[in-house]
Tab-separated table of C-alpha atoms in Angstrom:
chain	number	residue	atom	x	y	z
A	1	UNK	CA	166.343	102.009	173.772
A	2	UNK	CA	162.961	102.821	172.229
A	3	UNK	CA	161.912	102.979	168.801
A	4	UNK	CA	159.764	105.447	167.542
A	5	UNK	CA	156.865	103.460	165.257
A	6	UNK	CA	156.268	106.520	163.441
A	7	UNK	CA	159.803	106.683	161.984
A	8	UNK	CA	159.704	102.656	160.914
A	9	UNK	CA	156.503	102.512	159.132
A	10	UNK	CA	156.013	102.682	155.660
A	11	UNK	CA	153.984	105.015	154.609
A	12	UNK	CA	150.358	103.815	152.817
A	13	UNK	CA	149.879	105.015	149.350
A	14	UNK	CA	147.147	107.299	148.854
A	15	UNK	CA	143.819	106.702	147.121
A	16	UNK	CA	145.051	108.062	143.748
A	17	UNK	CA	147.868	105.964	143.827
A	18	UNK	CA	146.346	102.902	144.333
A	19	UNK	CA	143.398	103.639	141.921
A	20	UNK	CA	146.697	103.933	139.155
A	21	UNK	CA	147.987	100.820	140.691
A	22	UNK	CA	145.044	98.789	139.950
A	23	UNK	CA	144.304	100.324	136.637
A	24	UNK	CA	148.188	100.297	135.686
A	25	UNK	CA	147.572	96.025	136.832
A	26	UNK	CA	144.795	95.522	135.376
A	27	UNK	CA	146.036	96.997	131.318
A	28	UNK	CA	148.523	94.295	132.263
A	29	UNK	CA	146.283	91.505	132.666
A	30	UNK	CA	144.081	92.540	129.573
A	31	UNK	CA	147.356	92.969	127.524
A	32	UNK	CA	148.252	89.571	128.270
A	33	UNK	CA	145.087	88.058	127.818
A	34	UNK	CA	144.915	89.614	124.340
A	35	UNK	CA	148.536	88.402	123.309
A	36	UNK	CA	147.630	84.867	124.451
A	37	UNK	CA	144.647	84.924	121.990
A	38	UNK	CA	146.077	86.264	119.345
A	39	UNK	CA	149.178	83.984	119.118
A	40	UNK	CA	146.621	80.965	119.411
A	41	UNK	CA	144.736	83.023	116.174
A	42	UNK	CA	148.049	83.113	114.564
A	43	UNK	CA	148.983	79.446	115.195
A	44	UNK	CA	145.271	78.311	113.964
A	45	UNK	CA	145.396	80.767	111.125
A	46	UNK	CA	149.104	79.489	110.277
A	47	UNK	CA	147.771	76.188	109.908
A	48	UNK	CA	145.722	76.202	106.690
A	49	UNK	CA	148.188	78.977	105.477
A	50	UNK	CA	150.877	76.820	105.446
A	51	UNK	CA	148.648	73.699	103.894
A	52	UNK	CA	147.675	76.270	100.950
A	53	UNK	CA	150.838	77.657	100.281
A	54	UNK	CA	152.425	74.093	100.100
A	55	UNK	CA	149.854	73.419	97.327
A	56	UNK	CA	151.185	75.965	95.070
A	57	UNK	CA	151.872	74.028	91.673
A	58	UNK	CA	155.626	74.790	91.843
A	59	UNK	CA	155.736	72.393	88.796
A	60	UNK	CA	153.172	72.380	86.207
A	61	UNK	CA	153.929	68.841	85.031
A	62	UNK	CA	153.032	67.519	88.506
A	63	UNK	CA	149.382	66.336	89.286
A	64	UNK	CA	147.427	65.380	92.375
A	65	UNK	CA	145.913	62.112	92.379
A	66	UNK	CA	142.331	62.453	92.339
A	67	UNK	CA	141.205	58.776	92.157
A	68	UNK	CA	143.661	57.614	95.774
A	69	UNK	CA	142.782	60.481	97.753
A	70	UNK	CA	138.511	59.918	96.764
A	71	UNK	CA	139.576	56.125	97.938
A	72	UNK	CA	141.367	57.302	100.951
A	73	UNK	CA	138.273	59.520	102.048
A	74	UNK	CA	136.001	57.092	101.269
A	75	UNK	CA	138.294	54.548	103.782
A	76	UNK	CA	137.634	57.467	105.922
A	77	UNK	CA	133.886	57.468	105.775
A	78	UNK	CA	133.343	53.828	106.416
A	79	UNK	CA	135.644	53.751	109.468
A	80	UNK	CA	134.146	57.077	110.659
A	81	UNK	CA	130.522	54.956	109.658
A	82	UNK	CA	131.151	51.930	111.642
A	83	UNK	CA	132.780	53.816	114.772
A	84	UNK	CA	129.385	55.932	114.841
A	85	UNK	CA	127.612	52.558	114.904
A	86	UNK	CA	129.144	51.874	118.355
A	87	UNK	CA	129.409	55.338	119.913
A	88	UNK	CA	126.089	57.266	119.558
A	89	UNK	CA	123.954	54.588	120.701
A	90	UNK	CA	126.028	53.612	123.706
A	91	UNK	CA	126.651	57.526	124.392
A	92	UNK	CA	123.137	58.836	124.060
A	93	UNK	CA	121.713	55.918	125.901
A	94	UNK	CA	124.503	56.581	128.951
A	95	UNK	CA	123.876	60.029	128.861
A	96	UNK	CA	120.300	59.977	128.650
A	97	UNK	CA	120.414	57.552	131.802
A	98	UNK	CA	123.204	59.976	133.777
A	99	UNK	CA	121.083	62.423	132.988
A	100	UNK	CA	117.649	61.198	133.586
A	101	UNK	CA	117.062	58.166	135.707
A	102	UNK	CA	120.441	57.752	137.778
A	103	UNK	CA	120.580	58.404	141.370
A	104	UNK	CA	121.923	61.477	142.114
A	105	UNK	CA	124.861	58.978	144.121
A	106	UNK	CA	125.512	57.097	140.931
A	107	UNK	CA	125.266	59.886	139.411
A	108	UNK	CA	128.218	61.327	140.745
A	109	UNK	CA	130.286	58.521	140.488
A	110	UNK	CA	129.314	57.997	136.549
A	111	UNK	CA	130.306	61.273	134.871
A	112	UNK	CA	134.119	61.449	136.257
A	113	UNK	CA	134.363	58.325	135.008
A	114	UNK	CA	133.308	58.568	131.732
A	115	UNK	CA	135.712	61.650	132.146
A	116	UNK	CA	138.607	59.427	132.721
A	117	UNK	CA	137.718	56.973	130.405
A	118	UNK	CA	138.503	59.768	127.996
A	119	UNK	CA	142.143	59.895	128.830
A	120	UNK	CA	143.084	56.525	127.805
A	121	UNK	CA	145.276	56.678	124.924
A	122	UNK	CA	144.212	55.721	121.733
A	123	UNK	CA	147.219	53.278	121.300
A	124	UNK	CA	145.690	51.349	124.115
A	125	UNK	CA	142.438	50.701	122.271
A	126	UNK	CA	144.178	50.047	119.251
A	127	UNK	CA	146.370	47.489	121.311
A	128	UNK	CA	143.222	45.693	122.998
A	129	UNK	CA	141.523	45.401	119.397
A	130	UNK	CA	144.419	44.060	117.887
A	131	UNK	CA	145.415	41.621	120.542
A	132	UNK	CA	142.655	40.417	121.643
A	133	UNK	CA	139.051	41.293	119.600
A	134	UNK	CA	140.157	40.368	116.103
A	135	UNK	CA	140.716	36.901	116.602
A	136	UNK	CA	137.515	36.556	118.491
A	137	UNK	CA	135.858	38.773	115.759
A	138	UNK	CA	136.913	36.636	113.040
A	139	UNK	CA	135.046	34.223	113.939
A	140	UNK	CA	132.311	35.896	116.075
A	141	UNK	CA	130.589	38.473	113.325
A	142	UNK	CA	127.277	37.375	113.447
A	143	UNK	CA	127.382	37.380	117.200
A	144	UNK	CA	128.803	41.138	117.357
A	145	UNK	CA	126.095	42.350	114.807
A	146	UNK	CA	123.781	40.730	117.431
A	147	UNK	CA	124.917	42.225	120.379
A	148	UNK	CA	125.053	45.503	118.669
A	149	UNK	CA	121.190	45.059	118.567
A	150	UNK	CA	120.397	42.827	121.435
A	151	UNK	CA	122.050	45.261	124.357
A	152	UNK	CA	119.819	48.164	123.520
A	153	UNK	CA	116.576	46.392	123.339
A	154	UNK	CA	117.388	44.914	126.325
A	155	UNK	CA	118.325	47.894	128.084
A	156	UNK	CA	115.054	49.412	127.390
A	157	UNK	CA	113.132	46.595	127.659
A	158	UNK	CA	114.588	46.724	131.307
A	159	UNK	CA	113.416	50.158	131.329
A	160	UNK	CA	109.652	49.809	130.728
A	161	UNK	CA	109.945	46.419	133.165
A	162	UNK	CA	109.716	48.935	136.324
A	163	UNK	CA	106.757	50.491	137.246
A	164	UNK	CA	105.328	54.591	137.094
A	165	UNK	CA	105.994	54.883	140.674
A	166	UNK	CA	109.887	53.805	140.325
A	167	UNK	CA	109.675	55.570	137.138
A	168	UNK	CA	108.444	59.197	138.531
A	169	UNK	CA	110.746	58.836	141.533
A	170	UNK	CA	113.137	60.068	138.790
A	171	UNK	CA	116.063	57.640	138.510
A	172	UNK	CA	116.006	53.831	137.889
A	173	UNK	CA	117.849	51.538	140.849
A	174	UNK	CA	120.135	48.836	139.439
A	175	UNK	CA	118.597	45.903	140.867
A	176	UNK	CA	118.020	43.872	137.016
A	177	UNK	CA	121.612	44.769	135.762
A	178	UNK	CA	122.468	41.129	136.821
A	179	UNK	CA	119.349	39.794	134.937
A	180	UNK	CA	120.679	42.595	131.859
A	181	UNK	CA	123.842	41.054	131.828
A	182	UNK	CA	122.694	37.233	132.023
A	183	UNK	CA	120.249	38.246	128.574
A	184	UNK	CA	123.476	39.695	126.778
A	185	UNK	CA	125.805	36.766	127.683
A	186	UNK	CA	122.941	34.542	126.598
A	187	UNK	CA	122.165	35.103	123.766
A	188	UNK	CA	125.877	35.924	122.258
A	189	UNK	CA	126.489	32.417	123.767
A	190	UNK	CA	123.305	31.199	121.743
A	191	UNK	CA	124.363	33.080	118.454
A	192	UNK	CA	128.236	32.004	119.107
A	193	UNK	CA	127.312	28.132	118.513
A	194	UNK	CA	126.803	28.760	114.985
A	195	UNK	CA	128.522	32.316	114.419
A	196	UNK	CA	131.803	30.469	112.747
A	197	UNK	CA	129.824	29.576	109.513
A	198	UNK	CA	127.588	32.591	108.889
A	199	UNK	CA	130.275	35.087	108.462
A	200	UNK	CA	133.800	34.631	107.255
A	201	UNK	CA	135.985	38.366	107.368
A	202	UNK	CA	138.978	37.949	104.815
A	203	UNK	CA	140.757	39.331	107.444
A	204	UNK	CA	140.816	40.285	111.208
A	205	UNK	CA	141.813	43.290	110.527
A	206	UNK	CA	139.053	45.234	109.021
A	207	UNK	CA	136.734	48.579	109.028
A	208	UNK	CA	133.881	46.594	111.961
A	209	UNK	CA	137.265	46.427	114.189
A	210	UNK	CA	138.019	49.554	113.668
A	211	UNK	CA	134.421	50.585	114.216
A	212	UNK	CA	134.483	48.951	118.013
A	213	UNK	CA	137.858	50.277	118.921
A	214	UNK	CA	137.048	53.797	117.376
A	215	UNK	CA	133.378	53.712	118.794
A	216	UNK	CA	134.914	53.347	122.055
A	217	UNK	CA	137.365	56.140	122.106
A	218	UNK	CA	134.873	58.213	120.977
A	219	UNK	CA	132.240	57.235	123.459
A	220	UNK	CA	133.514	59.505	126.379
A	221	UNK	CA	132.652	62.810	124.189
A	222	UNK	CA	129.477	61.562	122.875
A	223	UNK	CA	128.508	61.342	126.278
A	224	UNK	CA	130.220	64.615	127.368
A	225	UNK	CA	128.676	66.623	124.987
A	226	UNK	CA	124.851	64.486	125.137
A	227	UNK	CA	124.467	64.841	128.807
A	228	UNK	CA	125.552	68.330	129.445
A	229	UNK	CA	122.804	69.338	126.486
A	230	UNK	CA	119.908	66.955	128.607
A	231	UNK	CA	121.247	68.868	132.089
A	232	UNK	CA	120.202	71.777	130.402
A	233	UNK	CA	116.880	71.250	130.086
A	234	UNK	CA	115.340	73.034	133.363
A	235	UNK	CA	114.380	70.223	135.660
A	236	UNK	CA	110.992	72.087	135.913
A	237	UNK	CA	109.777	71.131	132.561
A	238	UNK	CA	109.894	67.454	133.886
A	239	UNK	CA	108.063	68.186	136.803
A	240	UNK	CA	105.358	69.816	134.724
A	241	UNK	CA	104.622	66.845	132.762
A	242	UNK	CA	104.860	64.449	136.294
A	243	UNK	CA	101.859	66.788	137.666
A	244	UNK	CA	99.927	66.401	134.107
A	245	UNK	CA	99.948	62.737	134.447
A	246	UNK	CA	103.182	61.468	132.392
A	247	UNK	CA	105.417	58.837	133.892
A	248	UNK	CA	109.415	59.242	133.529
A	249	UNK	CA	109.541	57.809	130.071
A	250	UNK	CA	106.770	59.987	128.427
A	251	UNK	CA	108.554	62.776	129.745
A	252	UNK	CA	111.917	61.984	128.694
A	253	UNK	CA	110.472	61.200	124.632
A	254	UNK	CA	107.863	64.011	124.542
A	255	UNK	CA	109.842	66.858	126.945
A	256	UNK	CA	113.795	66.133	127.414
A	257	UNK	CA	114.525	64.916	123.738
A	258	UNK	CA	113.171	67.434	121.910
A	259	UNK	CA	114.153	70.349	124.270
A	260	UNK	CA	117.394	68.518	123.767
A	261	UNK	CA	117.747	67.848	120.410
A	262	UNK	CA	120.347	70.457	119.153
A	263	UNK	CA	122.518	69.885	121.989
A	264	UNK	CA	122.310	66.098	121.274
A	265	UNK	CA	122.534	66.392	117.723
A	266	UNK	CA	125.877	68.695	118.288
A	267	UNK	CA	127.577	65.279	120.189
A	268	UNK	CA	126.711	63.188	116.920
A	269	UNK	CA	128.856	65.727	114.882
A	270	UNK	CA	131.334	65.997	117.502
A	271	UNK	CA	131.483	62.112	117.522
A	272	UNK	CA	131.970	62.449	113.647
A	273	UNK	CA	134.813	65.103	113.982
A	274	UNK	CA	136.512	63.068	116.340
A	275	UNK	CA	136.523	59.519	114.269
A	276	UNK	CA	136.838	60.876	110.978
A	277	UNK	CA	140.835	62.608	112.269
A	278	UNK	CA	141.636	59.388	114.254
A	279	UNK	CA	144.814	58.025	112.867
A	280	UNK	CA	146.622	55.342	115.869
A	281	UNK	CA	143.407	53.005	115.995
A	282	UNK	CA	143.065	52.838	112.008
A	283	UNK	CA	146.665	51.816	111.543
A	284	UNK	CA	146.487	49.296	113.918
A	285	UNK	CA	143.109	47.599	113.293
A	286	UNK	CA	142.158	48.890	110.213
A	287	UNK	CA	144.973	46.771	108.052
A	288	UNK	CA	146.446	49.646	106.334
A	289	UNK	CA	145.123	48.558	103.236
A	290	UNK	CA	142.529	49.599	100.611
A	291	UNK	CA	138.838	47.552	100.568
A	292	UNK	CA	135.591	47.343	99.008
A	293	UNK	CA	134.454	50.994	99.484
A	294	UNK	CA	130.968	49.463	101.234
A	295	UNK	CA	132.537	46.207	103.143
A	296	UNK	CA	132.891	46.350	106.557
A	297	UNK	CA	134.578	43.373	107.104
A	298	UNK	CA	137.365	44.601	104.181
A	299	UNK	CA	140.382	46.186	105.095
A	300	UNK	CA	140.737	50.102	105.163
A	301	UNK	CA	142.890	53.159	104.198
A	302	UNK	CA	141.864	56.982	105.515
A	303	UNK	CA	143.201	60.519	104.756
A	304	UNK	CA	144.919	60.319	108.491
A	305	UNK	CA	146.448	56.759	107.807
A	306	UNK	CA	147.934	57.864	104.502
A	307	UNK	CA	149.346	61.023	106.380
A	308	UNK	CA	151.112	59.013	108.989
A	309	UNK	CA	152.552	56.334	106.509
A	310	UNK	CA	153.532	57.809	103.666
A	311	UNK	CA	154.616	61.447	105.063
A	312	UNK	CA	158.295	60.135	105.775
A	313	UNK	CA	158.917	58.888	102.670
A	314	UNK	CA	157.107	61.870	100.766
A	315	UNK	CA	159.231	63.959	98.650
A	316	UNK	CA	158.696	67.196	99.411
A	317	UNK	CA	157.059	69.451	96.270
A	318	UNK	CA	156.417	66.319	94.980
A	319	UNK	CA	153.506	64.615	93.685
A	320	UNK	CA	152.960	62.749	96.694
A	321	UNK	CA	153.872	65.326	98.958
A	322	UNK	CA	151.018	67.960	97.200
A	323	UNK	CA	148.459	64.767	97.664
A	324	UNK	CA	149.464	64.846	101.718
A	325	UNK	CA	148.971	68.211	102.034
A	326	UNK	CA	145.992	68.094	100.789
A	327	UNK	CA	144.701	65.151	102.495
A	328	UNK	CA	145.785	67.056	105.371
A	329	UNK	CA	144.011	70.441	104.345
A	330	UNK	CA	140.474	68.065	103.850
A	331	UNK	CA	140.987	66.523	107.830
A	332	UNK	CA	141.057	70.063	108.951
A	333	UNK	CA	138.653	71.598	107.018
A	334	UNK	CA	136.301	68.526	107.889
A	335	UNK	CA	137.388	68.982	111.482
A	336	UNK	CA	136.630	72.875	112.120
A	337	UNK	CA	133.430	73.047	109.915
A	338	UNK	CA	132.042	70.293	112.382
A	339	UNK	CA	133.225	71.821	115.413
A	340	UNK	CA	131.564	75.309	113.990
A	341	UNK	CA	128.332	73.255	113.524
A	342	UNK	CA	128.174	71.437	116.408
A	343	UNK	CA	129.056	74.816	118.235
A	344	UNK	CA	126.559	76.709	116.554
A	345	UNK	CA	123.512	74.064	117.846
A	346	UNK	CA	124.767	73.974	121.627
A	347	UNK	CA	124.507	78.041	121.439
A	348	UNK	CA	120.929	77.660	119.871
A	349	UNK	CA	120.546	75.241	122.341
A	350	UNK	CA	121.451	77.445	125.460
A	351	UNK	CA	119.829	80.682	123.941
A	352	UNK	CA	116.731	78.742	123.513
A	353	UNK	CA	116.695	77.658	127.200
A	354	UNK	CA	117.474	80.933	128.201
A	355	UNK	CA	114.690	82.973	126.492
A	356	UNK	CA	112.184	79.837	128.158
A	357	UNK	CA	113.412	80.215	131.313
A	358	UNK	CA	115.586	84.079	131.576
């Protein structure tokens, strides 16, 4: 029995029906697209909406309490203050190496994991500062202020130790990062001897520990943000000053940095945006309790601690509930008009690379 092909096969749309296929397909996709965006609008927009409308004096007779929430942002500030401490100099100075003097093989290897450092939870960082750096800071200040000054001179002293030919190959090999690390455990060692009586924290738990732990979590988007801005910086401006003369490090200060400097300046806001929200780390480290508005080794409050504490308990239209809410409209307000800024310099940034190079 034979079968006659002509009879089984489906016959092919014609061009005018596929032409409405695709465009019929593609208003779908568009459609979509559009009601994804606008419900993340509405949920962004809801946000503030809700905060404002909550502050509605519902009872005249009930007034915020200006005095604990300037204390509370002020806790904010100094933990935000001593986190920075930590993160911009470690991120810039990783970036600017990733970036700049890594081999392209380290290279690789250094970004993802500064990537995945990112995903560690913030409870773990609060957990390691608790547990095990605040006894060893309570009796090792001196030491930490030390290090915090020691590891970047000696970083770029071991920068200028190699010469303008291993400098204008264009990355630096890491043959003195055992002599690096001998310097650093040296001299904390050396400071450590007589650390115990320079410096006496009333208590462990205090804005510097929150400053390390914070600094830390912060780190991976300092860096992020720092060395995507020095990427951008067309690799042919480098070259230009190597054939004028200028070794790696005269090109990186008088060509990469300033070429750079929105985008870098965009990861110190970023950095700021990110510690001045962070509520896990504070409540852990930070003592939970309100300090000298200047002492870093005093125990600290923020807007985000006071959120997370005293919400629970909050009655709502309340006095303390109105404070929350506003504490709570100040983080996000704080938080976008950073990320607007920092947003607005990387697209300076880019259009000014651009127009150089189109």
């Amino acid at each position: 029995m034979s079968i006659d092909p002509a009879t089984c096969a489906k016959p092919l749309p014609s061009g005018p029906a596929r032409a409405r296929a695709r465009r019929r397909h593609r208003r779908l996709r568009e459609v979509a697209s559009a009601a994804a965006a606008a419900l993340v609008v509405a949920a962004l927009a809801a946000m503030p909406f809700y905060l404002v409308v909550g502050l509605r004096p519902w009872d005249a007779s009930i007034a915020h309490d200006g005095a604990r929430l300037l204390r509370l942002a002020a806790g904010s500030l100094r933990a935000v203050a001593c986190a920075l401490v930590v993160a911009i100099p470690l991120g810039l100075a990783c970036a600017t190496y990733t970036a700049h003097f890594a081999a392209p093989r380290l290279r690789a290897w250094l970004k993802p994991g500064f990537e995945l450092f990112a995903a560690v939870p913030t409870v773990v960082f609060g957990l390691v500062a608790t547990a095990t750096l605040a006894p060893w800071l309570k009796h090792h200040v001196a030491t930490a202020l030390l290090l915090l000054v020691l590891v970047p001179c000696v970083l770029l002293a071991a920068g200028f130790a190699f010469g303008v030919r291993a400098r204008a190959r264009g990355w630096l090999p890491l043959a003195l990062l055992p002599l690096v690390i001998a310097l650093v455990a040296a001299g904390a060692w050396a400071a450590g001897q007589a650390d115990s009586a320079l410096i006496h924290p009333d208590s462990p738990w205090n804005a510097m520990l929150v400053g390390f732990a914070l600094g830390l979590a912060a780190l991976p988007l300092v860096f992020a943000v720092a060395e995507d801005a020095l990427a951008l910086v067309p690799a042919a401006h480098t070259r230009a000053g190597f054939a004028l003369g200028a070794t790696r490090w005269q090109a990186l200060v008088t060509i990469v940095l300033p070429a750079a400097g929105s985008g870098l300046l965009a990861a110190v806001v970023l950095g700021f945006s990110r510690c001045f929200g962070e509520t896990m780390i504070v409540l852990m480290a930070g003592g939970n309790a309100f300090g000298a508005p200047f002492d870093p080794l005093s125990a600290v409050r923020t807007l985000s601690s006071e959120l997370a504490v005293s919400m629970p308990d909050a009655a709502p239209r309340g006095a303390a509930w109105g404070d929350l809410l506003l504490a709570a409209l100040a983080l996000l307000a704080v938080s976008v008009l950073a990320s607007a800024i920092a947003e607005g310099m990387r697209s300076r940034l880019r259009g000014r690379l651009v127009q150089a190079h189109p």
